[in-house]
mmCIF file of C-alpha atoms and ligand atoms in Angstrom:
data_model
loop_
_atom_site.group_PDB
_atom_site.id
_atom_site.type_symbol
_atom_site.label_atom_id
_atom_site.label_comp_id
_atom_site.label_asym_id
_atom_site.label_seq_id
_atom_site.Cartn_x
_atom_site.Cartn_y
_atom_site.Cartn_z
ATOM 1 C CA UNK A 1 16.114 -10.436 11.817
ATOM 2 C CA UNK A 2 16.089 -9.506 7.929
ATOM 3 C CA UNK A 3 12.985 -10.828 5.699
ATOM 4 C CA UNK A 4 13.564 -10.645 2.080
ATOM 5 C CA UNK A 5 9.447 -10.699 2.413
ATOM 6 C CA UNK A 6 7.736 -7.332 1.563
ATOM 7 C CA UNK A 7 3.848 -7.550 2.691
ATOM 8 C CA UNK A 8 2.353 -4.828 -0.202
ATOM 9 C CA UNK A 9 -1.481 -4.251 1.324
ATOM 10 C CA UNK A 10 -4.515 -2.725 -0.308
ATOM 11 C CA UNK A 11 -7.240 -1.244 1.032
ATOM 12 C CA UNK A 12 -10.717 -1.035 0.141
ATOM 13 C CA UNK A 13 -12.278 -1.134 -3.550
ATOM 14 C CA UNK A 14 -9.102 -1.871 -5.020
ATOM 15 C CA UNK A 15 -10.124 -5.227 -5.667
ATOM 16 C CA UNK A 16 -12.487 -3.298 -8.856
ATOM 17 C CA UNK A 17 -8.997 -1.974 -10.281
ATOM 18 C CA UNK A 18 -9.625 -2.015 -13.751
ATOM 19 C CA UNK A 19 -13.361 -1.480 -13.709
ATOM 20 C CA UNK A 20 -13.759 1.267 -11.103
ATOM 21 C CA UNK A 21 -13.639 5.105 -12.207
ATOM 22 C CA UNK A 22 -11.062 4.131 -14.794
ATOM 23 C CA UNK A 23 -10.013 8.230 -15.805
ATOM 24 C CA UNK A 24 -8.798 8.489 -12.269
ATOM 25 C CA UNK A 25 -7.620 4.488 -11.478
ATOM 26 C CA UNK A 26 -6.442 3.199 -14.879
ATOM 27 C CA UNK A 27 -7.549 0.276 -16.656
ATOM 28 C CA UNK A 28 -4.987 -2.116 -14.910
ATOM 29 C CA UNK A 29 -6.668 -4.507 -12.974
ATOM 30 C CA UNK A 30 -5.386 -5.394 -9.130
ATOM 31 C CA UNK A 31 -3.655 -8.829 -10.435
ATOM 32 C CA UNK A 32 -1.578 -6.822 -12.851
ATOM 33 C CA UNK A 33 -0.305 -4.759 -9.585
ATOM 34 C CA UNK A 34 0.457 -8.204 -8.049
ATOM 35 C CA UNK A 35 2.336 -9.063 -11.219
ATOM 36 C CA UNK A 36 4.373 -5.751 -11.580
ATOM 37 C CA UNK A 37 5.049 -5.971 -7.536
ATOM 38 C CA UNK A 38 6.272 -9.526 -7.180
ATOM 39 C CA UNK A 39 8.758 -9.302 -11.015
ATOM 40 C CA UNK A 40 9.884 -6.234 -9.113
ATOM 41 C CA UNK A 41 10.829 -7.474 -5.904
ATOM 42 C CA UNK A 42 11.789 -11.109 -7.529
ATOM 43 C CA UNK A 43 14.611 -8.499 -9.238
ATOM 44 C CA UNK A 44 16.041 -8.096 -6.533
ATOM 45 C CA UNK A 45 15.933 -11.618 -4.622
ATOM 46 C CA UNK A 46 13.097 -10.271 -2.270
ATOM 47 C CA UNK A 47 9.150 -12.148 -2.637
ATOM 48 C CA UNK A 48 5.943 -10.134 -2.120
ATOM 49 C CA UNK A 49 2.837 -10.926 -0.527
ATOM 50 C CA UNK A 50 0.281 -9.340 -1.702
ATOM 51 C CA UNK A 51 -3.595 -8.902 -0.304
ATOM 52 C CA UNK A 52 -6.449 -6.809 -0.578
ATOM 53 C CA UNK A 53 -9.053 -6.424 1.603
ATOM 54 C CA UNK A 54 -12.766 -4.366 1.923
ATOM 55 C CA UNK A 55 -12.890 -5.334 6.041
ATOM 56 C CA UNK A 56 -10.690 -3.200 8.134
ATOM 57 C CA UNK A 57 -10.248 -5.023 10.744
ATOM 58 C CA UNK A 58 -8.960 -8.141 8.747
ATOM 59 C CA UNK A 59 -6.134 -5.663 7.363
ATOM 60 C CA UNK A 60 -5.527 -4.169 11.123
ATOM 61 C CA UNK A 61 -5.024 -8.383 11.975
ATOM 62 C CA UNK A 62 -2.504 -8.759 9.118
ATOM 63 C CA UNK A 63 -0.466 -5.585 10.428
ATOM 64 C CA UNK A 64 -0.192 -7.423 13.587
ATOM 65 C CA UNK A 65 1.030 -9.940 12.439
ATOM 66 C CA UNK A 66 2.971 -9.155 10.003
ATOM 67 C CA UNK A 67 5.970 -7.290 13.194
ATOM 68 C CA UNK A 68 9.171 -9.196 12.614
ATOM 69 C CA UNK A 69 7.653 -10.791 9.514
ATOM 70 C CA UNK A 70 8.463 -8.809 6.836
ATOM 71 C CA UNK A 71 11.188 -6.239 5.658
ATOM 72 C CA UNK A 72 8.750 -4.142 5.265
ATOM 73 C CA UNK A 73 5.169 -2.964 4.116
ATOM 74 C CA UNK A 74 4.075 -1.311 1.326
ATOM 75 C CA UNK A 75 0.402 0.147 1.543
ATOM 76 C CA UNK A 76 -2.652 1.765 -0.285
ATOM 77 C CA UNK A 77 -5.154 2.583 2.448
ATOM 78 C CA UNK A 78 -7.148 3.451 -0.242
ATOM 79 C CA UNK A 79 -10.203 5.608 2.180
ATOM 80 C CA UNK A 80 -9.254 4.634 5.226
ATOM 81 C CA UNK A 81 -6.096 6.593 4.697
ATOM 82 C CA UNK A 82 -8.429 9.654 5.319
ATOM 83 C CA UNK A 83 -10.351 8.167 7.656
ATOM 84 C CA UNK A 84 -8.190 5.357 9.740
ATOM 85 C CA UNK A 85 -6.559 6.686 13.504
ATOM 86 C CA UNK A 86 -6.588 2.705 14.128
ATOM 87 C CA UNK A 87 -4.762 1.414 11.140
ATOM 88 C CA UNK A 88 -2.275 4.619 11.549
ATOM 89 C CA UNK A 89 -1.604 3.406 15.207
ATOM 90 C CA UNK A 90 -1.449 -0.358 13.859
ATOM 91 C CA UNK A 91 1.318 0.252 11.477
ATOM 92 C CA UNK A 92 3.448 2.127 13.942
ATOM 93 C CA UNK A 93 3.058 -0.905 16.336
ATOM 94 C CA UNK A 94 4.435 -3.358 13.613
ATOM 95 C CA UNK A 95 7.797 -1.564 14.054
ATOM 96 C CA UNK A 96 8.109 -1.948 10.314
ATOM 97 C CA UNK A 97 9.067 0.703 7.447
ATOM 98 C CA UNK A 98 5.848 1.787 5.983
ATOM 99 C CA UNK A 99 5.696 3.110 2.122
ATOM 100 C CA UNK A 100 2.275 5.000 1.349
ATOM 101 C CA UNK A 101 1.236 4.370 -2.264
ATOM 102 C CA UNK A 102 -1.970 6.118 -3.960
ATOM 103 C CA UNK A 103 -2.759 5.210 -7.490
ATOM 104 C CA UNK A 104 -4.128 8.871 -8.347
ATOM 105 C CA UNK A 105 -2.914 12.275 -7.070
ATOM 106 C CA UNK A 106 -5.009 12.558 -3.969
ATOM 107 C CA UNK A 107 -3.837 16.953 -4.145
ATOM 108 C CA UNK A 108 -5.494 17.131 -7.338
ATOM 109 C CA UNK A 109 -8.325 15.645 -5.649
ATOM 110 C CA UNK A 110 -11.339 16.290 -3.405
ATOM 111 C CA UNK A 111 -10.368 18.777 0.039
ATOM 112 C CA UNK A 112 -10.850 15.220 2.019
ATOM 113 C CA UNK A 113 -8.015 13.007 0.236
ATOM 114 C CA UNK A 114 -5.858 15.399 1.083
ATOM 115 C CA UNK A 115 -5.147 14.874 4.669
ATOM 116 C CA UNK A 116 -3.512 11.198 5.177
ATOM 117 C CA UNK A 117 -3.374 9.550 8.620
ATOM 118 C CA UNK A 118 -0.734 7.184 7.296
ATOM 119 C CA UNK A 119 1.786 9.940 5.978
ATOM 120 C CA UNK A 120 2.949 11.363 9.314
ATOM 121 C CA UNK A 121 4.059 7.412 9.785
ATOM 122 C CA UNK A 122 5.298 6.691 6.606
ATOM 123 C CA UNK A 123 8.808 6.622 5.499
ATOM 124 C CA UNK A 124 7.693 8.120 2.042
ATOM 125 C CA UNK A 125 5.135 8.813 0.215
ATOM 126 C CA UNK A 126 4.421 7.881 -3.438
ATOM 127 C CA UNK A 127 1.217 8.798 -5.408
ATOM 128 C CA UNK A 128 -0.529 9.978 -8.969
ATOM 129 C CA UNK A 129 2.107 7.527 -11.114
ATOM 130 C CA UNK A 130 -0.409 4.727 -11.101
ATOM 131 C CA UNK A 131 1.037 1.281 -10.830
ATOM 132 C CA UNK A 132 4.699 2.772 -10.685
ATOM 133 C CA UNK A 133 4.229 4.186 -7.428
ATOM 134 C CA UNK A 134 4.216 0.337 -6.067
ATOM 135 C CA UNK A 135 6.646 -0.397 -7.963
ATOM 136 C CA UNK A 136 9.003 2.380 -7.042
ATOM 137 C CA UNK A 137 7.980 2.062 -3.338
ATOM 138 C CA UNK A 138 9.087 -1.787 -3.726
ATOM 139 C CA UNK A 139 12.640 -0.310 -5.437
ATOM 140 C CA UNK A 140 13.126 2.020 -2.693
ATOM 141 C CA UNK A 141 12.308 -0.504 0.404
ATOM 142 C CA UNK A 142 15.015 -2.979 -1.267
ATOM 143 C CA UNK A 143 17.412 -0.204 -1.390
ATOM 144 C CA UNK A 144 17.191 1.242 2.192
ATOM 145 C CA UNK A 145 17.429 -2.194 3.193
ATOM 146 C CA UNK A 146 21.325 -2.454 2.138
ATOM 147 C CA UNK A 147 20.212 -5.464 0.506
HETATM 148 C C1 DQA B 201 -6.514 5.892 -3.564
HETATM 149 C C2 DQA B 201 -6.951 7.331 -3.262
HETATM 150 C C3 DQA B 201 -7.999 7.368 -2.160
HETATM 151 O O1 DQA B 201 -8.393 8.703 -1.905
HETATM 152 C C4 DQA B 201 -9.224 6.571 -2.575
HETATM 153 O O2 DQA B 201 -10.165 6.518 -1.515
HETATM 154 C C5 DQA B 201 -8.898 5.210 -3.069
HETATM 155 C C6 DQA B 201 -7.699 4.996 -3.881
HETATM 156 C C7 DQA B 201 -5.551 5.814 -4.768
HETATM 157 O O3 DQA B 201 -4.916 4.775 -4.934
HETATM 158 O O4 DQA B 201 -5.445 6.770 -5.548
HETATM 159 O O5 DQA B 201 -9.681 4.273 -2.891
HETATM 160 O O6 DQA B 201 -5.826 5.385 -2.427
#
């Protein structure tokens, strides 16, 4: 089955987007990634559904649920993609294409956001081009798709 649905997930303290450390996040707030994601998927004929969450085990349910849902998902782990064996191993159970996005370079970063759990999993992996990277993660899911 083919979704034109694209589940876009963020992890947590990206719901203080626009307030939170904004040299390294930007002063775009959360609702203006929703806005970019769903005019860039709407482009194309696909919708987005698009959630946040600070509880891990709420976004480990929605990954569940989400297997023969979706065309794909499209995900900033935000910490727990340094931390997170169980939302690695939840992903790869949805059977879905993943897309790893990070707001900021994680390599210029601390030694500990450099390892990802997610990336081994991941179709690609997009970060340091701030909103864009969702937005070019959305582009690219559409396009290995075949439409
Ligand atoms: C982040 C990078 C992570 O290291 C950090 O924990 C975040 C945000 C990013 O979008 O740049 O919360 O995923």
């Amino acid at each position: 089955m083919s979704s034109r649905r694209i589940l876009v997930l963020n992890g947590p303290n990206l719901n203080l987007l626009g307030t939170r450390e904004p040299a390294t996040y930007g002063h775009e707030t959360l609702a203006d990634v929703a806005r970019l994601c769903a005019e860039t998927a709407a482009a194309e004929g696909y919708e987005v559904d698009f959630r946040q969450t600070n509880h891990e085990g709420e976004l480990l349910d929605w990954i569940h649920a989400a297997r023969g849902a979706y065309a794909g998902v499209v995900i900033n782990p935000a910490a727990w993609t340094h931390t997170s064996v169980a939302l690695r191993d939840a992903l790869v159970a949805s059977e879905l294409p993943v897309y790893e996005v990070h707001l900021s370079n994680v390599h210029r970063r601390e030694a500990f956001r450099h390892h990802s759990y997610v990336s081994g999993i991941a179709v690609g992996v997009i970060c340091g081009l701030g909103s864009q990277g969702y937005r070019a993660a959305i582009s690219a899911l559409i396009a290995h798709q075949g439409n």
